[in-house]
Amino acid sequence: MELTGAEIFVRCLADEGVEYVFGYPGGAVLHIYDAIYKQDKVEHILVRHEQAATHAADGYARSSGKPGVCLVTSGPGATNAVTGIATAYMDSIPMVVFTGQVPTSLIGNDAFQEVDSVGITRPCVKHNFLVKDVKDLAETIKKAFYIATTGRPGPVVVDIPKDVTANKCEYSYPKRVKMRSYNPVVKGNQRQIQKAVELMLEAKRPMVYTGGGVILDRGAKQLTDLVKKLNFPITNTLMGLGGYPATDRQFLGMLGMHGTYEANMAMHNCDVLIAIGARFDDRVTGNIEKFCPTARIIHVDIDPASISKNVKVDVPIVGGVSSVLKDMLEALATNGGKPDQTALAEWWKQIEEWRSVDCLKYDRSNNNVIKPQYVVEQLYEVTKGNAIVTSDVGQHQMFAAQFYKFDKPYRWINSGGLGTMGFGLPAAMGAQFANPKDTVACVTGEGSIQMCIQELSTCLQYGLPIKIVALNNRYLGMVRQWQEFFYQGRYSMSYMDALPDFVKLAESYGHVGIRVEKPEDVRGALEDAMIKYKDRCVFLDFVTDQTENVYPMIPAGAGLNEMILV
């Protein structure tokens, strides 16, 4: 039987096992939307803006481990999606984005709602396709999912002209595809793994530094087993939180610009650094010339382009994190050796001295103002650390990362690489669809939440009981903090004047709104949101201290040992 391209599109998604497509209709994709209407295997989620479609697909992917899928129309639909595509690209999130396109005969004619989607997205995708013949559609979709989910994951764009969705051909969806030019390495080199194990056993002051690659490759268990076996200290990047239990003694907290004193000092003074699924980005390394000056470095990464890209390493290992960690554990068992226990004990003694600084302490004496850190601490206690927490970008993001202890992967969802305001709420929607029985909390600021606040309408339509925890300090908090530190207090355009009444706004969308102005009311409001309004979307507007800053902080150009602590 011959099917239209639109019918083939839907059949492909069903055969690929796709549960949800996040999207927004328009002229170029109406054939596809008609085909979606006629079936019930794939559910379409109508967002209110194409950027939100990409962020929702992203949040779904990060919290489920499955690829996120979204569908937008041509022209402005495609350009609105670019921010979300770039967000996923920077954080290596598996996603397939389908964009409509004008008919093939009009491509290049400046037709109504035409943009060069392939050209525009080329710098921020893992790969993209323009389908010119309906006979190529099914195989292209299969390739898109294969590329998005293998090797270093990332977003793939498939641009589909309207006439391709109308034309017909026989349907056949490939069970697998093979691409001569794309063969990602999964298994690590055994000789390099043996070298790494020998170097680890020689270490006097070891440090394990892990990133989002551990979570993306489902390597959290193997990582925990390795770190426990060696009794080494460990730190996670912002993207890696949850890859190792945050409540465990060996965990030193997050590292980097707003990392803990003990994590950064241990990094700076270590003699062997084991970097796993991390890319040595600038927010982690600080001044590259001052980074880990005495360390020999082992680097495990699925992407060969990331090895020695920013920091020269001594033992490179290209391969999947879970596979390499498994091989490391086997090599350790075969080797039978143990690290120098005397040196390790001295190293831990030094680390505990750094830890005693208590770098995350804050002033709890003022009972008249809500501290943002306190809100996150109470959120952690009320949810018992079991919530899926999304965030936007800014001070609230850092407070969430510092004060919510993530013991499991797939629980912390934020835009790390691109730093996208507006990410939190739609990402929470995607996470809630992926995990309907879990509590999903979006920690945000009064600036970020307004970027995609229209998605409160989507939350109502689909009954999503997301808890929005807004740390409202009436400033673009991180901008204000930098202006205070480095621009002599010239607060240029960082004050959020003329804010809406978030309680009334939430209520106008059909949700529950709660305004909290006193510290003693914080816990009760959170408990009401989680218990009394368990099945409702709740907007918690916490009026927080306008002057609070995120500490520690490493200024631009400084090393990991040059932190501002207070």
XYZ file of C-alpha atoms in Angstrom:
566
model
C 0.000 0.000 0.000
C 1.254 3.457 -0.876
C 1.194 6.126 1.825
C 1.615 9.886 1.710
C 4.775 11.391 3.131
C 2.735 12.669 6.080
C 1.414 9.167 6.795
C 4.929 7.765 6.432
C 6.177 10.360 8.910
C 3.695 9.242 11.569
C 4.290 5.536 10.900
C 8.046 6.058 11.256
C 7.631 7.709 14.658
C 5.346 4.912 15.833
C 7.784 2.250 14.628
C 10.630 4.109 16.332
C 8.712 3.902 19.625
C 8.135 7.631 20.002
C 5.603 8.449 22.745
C 5.278 12.222 22.403
C 5.858 14.870 19.770
C 6.037 18.432 21.099
C 5.012 20.924 18.458
C 3.065 23.792 16.976
C 1.247 23.647 13.616
C 1.627 25.862 10.563
C 1.001 25.822 6.834
C 4.034 23.777 5.760
C 3.246 20.904 8.134
C -0.551 20.724 7.847
C -0.434 17.423 5.913
C 1.517 15.960 8.839
C -0.920 17.342 11.395
C -3.786 15.818 9.451
C -2.020 12.455 9.566
C -1.445 12.860 13.319
C -5.181 13.499 13.734
C -6.019 10.181 12.059
C -3.967 7.946 14.378
C -3.573 7.293 18.096
C -0.142 5.697 18.536
C 1.884 8.900 18.830
C 0.573 11.703 21.057
C 1.127 15.287 19.992
C 1.601 17.908 22.733
C 0.568 21.400 21.686
C 2.906 23.998 23.186
C 2.402 27.753 22.891
C 5.748 28.652 21.296
C 8.203 26.684 19.177
C 11.075 27.406 21.569
C 9.054 25.655 24.252
C 8.574 22.652 21.943
C 12.329 22.147 21.733
C 12.881 22.687 25.472
C 10.053 20.271 26.322
C 11.530 17.636 24.021
C 14.897 18.340 25.644
C 13.514 17.934 29.183
C 11.805 14.715 28.131
C 15.111 13.389 26.792
C 17.181 14.380 29.827
C 14.774 12.816 32.315
C 13.998 9.629 30.386
C 17.173 8.781 28.489
C 15.097 8.542 25.297
C 15.370 10.952 22.352
C 13.067 13.976 22.444
C 11.009 14.773 19.335
C 9.466 18.037 18.173
C 7.684 19.316 15.091
C 7.506 22.939 13.878
C 6.507 24.682 10.707
C 8.732 26.502 8.215
C 10.096 30.050 8.485
C 9.447 31.576 11.918
C 8.547 28.165 13.300
C 12.004 26.906 12.458
C 13.819 30.050 13.612
C 11.919 30.055 16.915
C 13.197 26.517 17.480
C 16.877 27.402 17.001
C 17.452 28.450 20.629
C 16.231 25.086 21.870
C 18.262 23.240 19.248
C 21.417 25.088 20.310
C 20.613 24.372 23.971
C 20.444 20.634 23.263
C 23.574 20.764 21.110
C 25.688 22.406 23.814
C 24.642 19.781 26.380
C 24.766 16.762 24.005
C 21.064 15.918 24.323
C 19.545 13.373 21.880
C 16.756 15.112 20.001
C 15.154 14.932 16.544
C 13.609 18.178 15.313
C 11.330 18.110 12.282
C 10.884 21.420 10.488
C 8.399 22.067 7.714
C 9.641 23.630 4.493
C 8.050 25.280 1.477
C 7.465 22.981 -1.546
C 10.654 21.883 -3.323
C 9.728 23.912 -6.420
C 9.761 27.122 -4.321
C 12.961 26.555 -2.352
C 15.288 29.483 -3.022
C 12.497 31.756 -4.297
C 11.980 33.662 -1.030
C 8.574 32.032 -0.783
C 6.163 32.811 2.049
C 7.598 31.529 5.343
C 10.774 30.214 3.731
C 14.115 30.131 5.519
C 17.162 27.994 4.916
C 16.641 25.735 7.929
C 19.580 23.516 7.043
C 21.932 26.488 6.733
C 20.664 28.250 9.844
C 20.936 25.178 12.071
C 24.193 23.768 10.677
C 26.421 25.286 13.429
C 24.253 23.953 16.276
C 23.245 20.428 15.257
C 25.008 17.107 15.199
C 23.661 16.675 11.657
C 20.775 17.866 9.499
C 18.886 16.699 6.426
C 16.727 18.221 3.692
C 14.390 15.545 2.296
C 13.704 16.169 -1.394
C 11.992 12.890 -2.321
C 9.276 11.054 -0.413
C 11.093 7.778 -1.162
C 13.964 8.961 1.050
C 11.817 10.041 3.987
C 11.648 6.821 6.041
C 15.356 6.059 5.753
C 16.249 9.666 6.591
C 14.135 9.566 9.749
C 15.816 6.315 10.785
C 19.231 7.898 10.210
C 18.200 10.939 12.243
C 17.327 8.866 15.303
C 20.468 6.756 14.905
C 22.761 9.784 14.719
C 20.991 11.616 17.559
C 21.283 8.723 20.016
C 24.683 7.158 19.295
C 28.236 8.319 19.939
C 28.145 11.761 21.522
C 24.381 12.444 21.451
C 22.946 15.620 19.988
C 20.076 17.217 18.072
C 19.401 16.286 14.442
C 17.182 18.446 12.209
C 15.099 16.967 9.396
C 13.695 19.617 7.028
C 10.659 18.338 5.079
C 9.139 20.289 2.130
C 5.348 20.350 2.007
C 5.093 18.499 -1.316
C 7.142 15.621 0.121
C 4.466 15.163 2.783
C 1.776 15.045 0.056
C 3.502 12.686 -2.400
C 3.102 8.919 -2.103
C 5.298 5.835 -2.075
C 5.409 2.389 -0.494
C 6.218 2.392 3.205
C 9.216 0.520 4.556
C 10.962 1.555 7.769
C 14.500 0.147 8.080
C 15.250 -1.904 11.197
C 18.780 -0.488 11.218
C 20.974 1.768 9.164
C 24.677 1.745 8.447
C 26.537 4.885 7.431
C 30.024 4.576 6.019
C 31.035 8.027 7.242
C 29.673 7.622 10.775
C 31.055 4.903 13.045
C 31.321 6.139 16.657
C 33.804 4.329 18.894
C 32.123 2.753 21.915
C 34.779 0.411 23.301
C 37.858 1.975 24.899
C 41.390 0.909 23.981
C 42.440 -1.776 26.471
C 46.091 -0.694 26.542
C 45.067 2.872 27.400
C 42.674 1.614 30.071
C 45.516 -0.428 31.610
C 47.741 2.684 31.601
C 44.996 4.657 33.312
C 44.533 2.026 36.019
C 48.282 1.923 36.701
C 48.372 5.713 36.979
C 45.399 5.713 39.370
C 47.151 3.217 41.644
C 50.295 5.396 41.688
C 48.359 8.502 42.767
C 49.104 10.176 46.089
C 46.535 12.954 45.707
C 43.901 11.621 43.258
C 40.754 13.413 42.133
C 37.818 12.163 40.053
C 36.090 14.819 37.930
C 32.946 13.769 36.046
C 30.444 15.463 33.762
C 27.220 14.940 31.890
C 28.679 12.093 29.840
C 28.312 9.783 32.842
C 24.574 10.421 32.923
C 24.063 10.356 29.153
C 25.788 6.969 28.853
C 24.082 5.506 31.944
C 27.372 5.082 33.746
C 26.367 6.246 37.252
C 26.468 2.768 38.832
C 29.853 1.901 37.352
C 31.224 5.293 38.426
C 29.994 4.787 41.995
C 31.507 1.303 42.105
C 34.881 2.611 40.882
C 35.024 5.570 43.268
C 33.981 3.405 46.228
C 36.519 0.736 45.372
C 39.377 3.264 45.237
C 38.156 5.543 48.069
C 38.998 8.577 45.890
C 37.365 12.017 46.269
C 34.976 12.985 43.475
C 33.400 16.141 42.096
C 30.702 16.650 39.458
C 30.221 19.424 36.941
C 26.916 21.284 36.780
C 25.794 18.838 34.071
C 27.086 15.834 35.974
C 25.157 16.306 39.233
C 23.428 13.060 40.160
C 26.090 10.945 38.463
C 27.434 10.192 41.954
C 25.357 10.365 45.187
C 25.634 13.905 46.543
C 25.030 12.788 50.137
C 28.010 10.412 50.096
C 31.137 11.359 52.126
C 33.453 11.038 49.123
C 31.497 13.644 47.143
C 33.053 17.098 47.464
C 30.263 19.022 45.768
C 30.175 20.735 42.399
C 33.378 22.301 41.054
C 34.071 25.360 38.947
C 33.093 29.020 39.019
C 30.499 28.494 41.765
C 31.832 25.182 43.013
C 32.759 24.338 46.585
C 36.043 25.336 48.169
C 36.978 21.712 48.852
C 36.239 20.555 45.292
C 38.195 23.357 43.654
C 41.141 23.112 46.035
C 41.326 19.342 45.597
C 41.280 19.818 41.823
C 44.038 22.434 41.990
C 46.306 20.326 44.223
C 45.737 16.810 42.886
C 48.557 14.814 41.299
C 46.339 12.510 39.203
C 43.079 13.766 37.695
C 40.583 11.239 36.320
C 38.213 13.143 34.022
C 35.207 11.105 32.889
C 32.536 12.343 30.465
C 33.522 15.986 30.958
C 34.869 18.509 28.465
C 37.018 20.909 30.532
C 34.837 23.930 29.740
C 35.804 27.419 30.863
C 33.387 27.538 33.820
C 35.197 24.497 35.239
C 38.829 25.241 34.484
C 39.006 28.948 35.270
C 42.302 30.268 33.909
C 43.552 27.414 31.737
C 47.190 28.323 32.470
C 46.589 27.745 36.189
C 44.464 24.596 35.871
C 45.653 21.515 37.831
C 49.332 22.523 37.630
C 50.736 19.337 39.234
C 48.354 16.756 37.789
C 48.781 13.996 35.264
C 45.429 13.709 33.524
C 43.348 10.737 32.381
C 40.455 11.699 30.099
C 37.579 9.385 29.120
C 35.165 10.714 26.492
C 33.013 9.355 23.667
C 33.981 12.270 21.437
C 37.599 12.196 20.189
C 37.319 15.912 19.324
C 36.952 16.702 23.048
C 40.199 15.007 24.032
C 43.024 17.545 24.567
C 40.811 20.235 23.025
C 41.055 22.617 25.978
C 43.518 20.860 28.285
C 46.376 18.575 27.195
C 45.921 15.125 28.753
C 48.371 12.306 29.474
C 46.159 9.221 29.031
C 43.358 9.722 26.488
C 40.623 7.085 26.252
C 37.968 7.361 23.541
C 34.878 5.319 24.305
C 31.512 5.142 26.000
C 31.694 6.002 29.696
C 29.802 2.938 30.956
C 31.897 0.587 28.822
C 35.224 2.153 29.831
C 34.322 2.231 33.533
C 33.316 -1.438 33.386
C 36.683 -2.259 31.803
C 38.494 -0.181 34.434
C 36.796 -2.122 37.226
C 37.789 -5.417 35.602
C 41.368 -4.193 35.119
C 41.571 -3.171 38.790
C 40.329 -6.590 39.857
C 42.898 -8.287 37.622
C 45.714 -5.994 38.732
C 44.995 -6.626 42.391
C 46.853 -3.499 43.442
C 45.660 -0.776 45.813
C 46.412 2.933 46.072
C 48.961 4.122 48.647
C 46.753 4.069 51.755
C 49.040 6.270 53.848
C 49.173 8.962 51.168
C 45.427 8.666 50.604
C 44.737 9.118 54.320
C 46.856 12.295 54.345
C 45.025 13.538 51.247
C 41.645 12.972 52.887
C 42.878 14.790 56.009
C 43.726 17.813 53.855
C 40.374 17.636 52.066
C 38.504 17.583 55.372
C 40.362 20.757 56.404
C 39.172 22.454 53.214
C 35.671 21.101 53.800
C 35.615 22.584 57.321
C 35.652 26.078 55.776
C 31.914 25.501 55.138
C 31.952 27.596 51.985
C 28.174 27.368 51.435
C 27.240 28.941 54.760
C 25.015 32.006 54.576
C 23.523 34.520 57.011
C 20.493 32.947 58.690
C 20.100 35.662 61.342
C 17.654 37.952 59.503
C 14.143 36.659 60.160
C 12.537 39.408 58.080
C 13.753 38.328 54.657
C 13.740 35.038 52.763
C 17.142 33.760 51.722
C 17.035 31.946 48.354
C 19.342 29.217 49.683
C 16.836 28.505 52.432
C 14.033 27.987 49.922
C 16.083 25.372 48.047
C 17.060 23.657 51.310
C 13.408 23.432 52.292
C 12.446 22.180 48.822
C 15.011 19.402 49.250
C 13.652 18.466 52.675
C 9.984 18.584 51.702
C 10.562 16.443 48.594
C 13.054 14.201 50.456
C 15.491 14.720 47.600
C 13.299 12.744 45.205
C 11.974 15.497 42.946
C 13.005 16.069 39.359
C 14.315 19.641 39.456
C 14.565 21.827 36.388
C 15.961 25.334 36.394
C 16.419 28.372 34.252
C 19.707 30.276 34.280
C 21.132 32.629 36.878
C 21.582 32.774 40.628
C 18.625 30.475 41.250
C 20.271 27.843 39.039
C 23.447 27.934 41.116
C 21.553 27.862 44.417
C 19.632 24.806 43.194
C 22.859 23.087 42.145
C 24.550 23.887 45.467
C 21.742 23.160 47.929
C 19.622 20.394 46.400
C 21.516 17.125 46.891
C 21.028 14.902 43.852
C 21.685 11.254 44.663
C 20.403 9.879 41.352
C 20.883 10.679 37.662
C 18.105 12.177 35.497
C 16.901 14.356 38.409
C 18.718 17.621 37.638
C 17.750 19.258 34.356
C 19.226 22.600 33.350
C 20.795 24.430 30.432
C 24.478 24.199 31.258
C 26.316 25.016 28.047
C 24.121 27.630 26.375
C 22.640 29.087 29.565
C 19.124 29.533 28.187
C 16.616 31.669 30.076
C 13.129 30.279 29.513
C 14.325 26.663 29.593
C 12.983 25.678 33.011
C 9.193 25.572 32.610
C 8.949 23.797 29.228
C 11.739 21.398 30.281
C 9.663 20.612 33.377
C 6.713 19.848 31.094
C 8.781 17.362 29.126
C 10.085 15.779 32.331
C 6.547 15.486 33.706
C 5.347 13.714 30.567
C 8.281 11.312 30.840
C 7.709 10.759 34.578
C 3.991 11.272 35.276
C 4.143 9.891 38.829
C 7.119 11.979 39.979
C 7.193 15.428 41.543
C 8.649 17.928 39.079
C 9.785 21.305 40.415
C 10.975 24.207 38.282
C 13.354 26.477 40.213
C 13.370 29.796 38.407
C 13.702 33.557 38.724
C 11.214 36.317 37.990
C 13.256 37.211 34.883
C 13.675 33.731 33.404
C 10.106 32.565 33.988
C 8.721 35.353 31.807
C 10.651 34.074 28.774
C 8.279 31.113 28.284
C 5.518 31.878 30.772
C 2.861 31.260 28.113
C 3.472 27.544 28.690
C 1.282 27.824 31.789
C -1.466 27.371 29.209
C 0.056 24.054 28.079
C 0.283 22.948 31.714
C -3.454 23.594 32.076
C -4.434 21.802 28.867
C -2.583 18.638 29.819
C -3.080 18.782 33.594
C 0.618 18.929 34.450
C 1.083 19.318 38.238
C 4.430 21.141 38.006
C 5.571 23.130 41.039
C 7.139 26.446 39.990
C 9.511 27.721 42.673
C 10.279 31.333 41.741
C 13.094 33.013 43.694
C 11.892 36.556 43.109
C 14.544 39.141 44.010
C 13.290 41.770 41.509
C 16.690 41.708 39.776
C 18.356 39.782 37.007
C 20.312 38.326 39.888
C 23.492 37.049 38.261
C 23.771 40.170 36.091
C 23.379 42.298 39.228
C 26.019 40.234 41.041
C 28.570 40.783 38.266
C 27.705 44.468 38.134
C 28.282 44.673 41.886
C 31.621 42.847 41.743
C 33.125 44.103 38.499
C 31.223 47.261 37.430
C 31.351 49.244 40.689
C 27.657 48.787 41.377
C 26.393 50.300 38.133
C 23.197 48.254 37.848
C 22.516 48.864 34.184
C 19.155 47.372 33.157
C 19.359 44.568 35.733
C 16.440 45.689 37.914
C 13.138 44.024 37.043
C 10.631 46.859 37.351
C 6.877 46.584 36.647
C 6.636 42.862 37.430
C 3.265 41.147 37.098
C 1.369 39.817 40.074
C 2.465 36.205 39.595
C -0.271 34.868 41.870
C -3.032 36.500 39.824
C -1.266 35.542 36.609
C -1.102 31.889 37.650
C -4.750 31.997 38.685
C -5.735 33.542 35.348
C -4.259 30.460 33.664
C -6.323 28.233 35.961
C -3.521 27.316 38.384
C -2.774 27.868 42.067
C -0.715 30.941 42.977
C 0.991 31.402 46.373
C 3.017 34.470 47.376
C 5.474 33.957 50.248
C 7.157 36.925 51.965
C 8.244 35.586 55.371
C 10.854 32.890 56.134
C 8.515 31.141 58.567
C 5.980 30.587 55.770
C 8.403 28.941 53.310
C 8.085 25.338 54.420
C 4.313 25.471 54.822
C 3.871 26.856 51.317
C 6.052 24.110 49.849
C 4.162 21.436 51.793
C 0.836 22.829 50.545
C 2.122 22.730 46.969
C 3.306 19.117 47.286
C 0.438 17.716 49.360
C -2.670 19.922 49.406
C -2.314 20.819 45.720
C -0.557 17.625 44.678
C -2.461 17.337 41.406
C -2.383 21.029 40.496
C 0.199 23.252 38.871
C 1.347 25.653 41.599
C 3.237 28.931 41.163
C 5.164 29.727 44.370
C 6.343 33.343 44.304
C 9.036 33.608 46.999
C 10.013 37.228 47.640
C 13.724 36.812 48.390
C 16.656 38.932 49.562
C 17.645 41.343 46.789
C 21.271 41.555 47.922
C 22.152 37.872 48.174
C 25.062 36.666 46.023
C 26.253 33.231 44.949
C 29.415 32.128 46.740
C 32.036 30.807 46.252
C 32.894 32.567 43.004
C 35.980 32.393 40.803
C 36.471 35.705 38.969
C 37.252 35.627 35.264
C 40.945 34.993 34.681
C 41.531 33.440 38.101
C 42.540 29.890 38.983
C 40.528 27.287 40.896
C 42.415 28.201 44.088
C 41.543 31.903 43.797
C 37.942 31.910 44.999
C 35.893 34.715 46.500
C 34.351 33.054 49.574
C 32.285 35.883 51.101
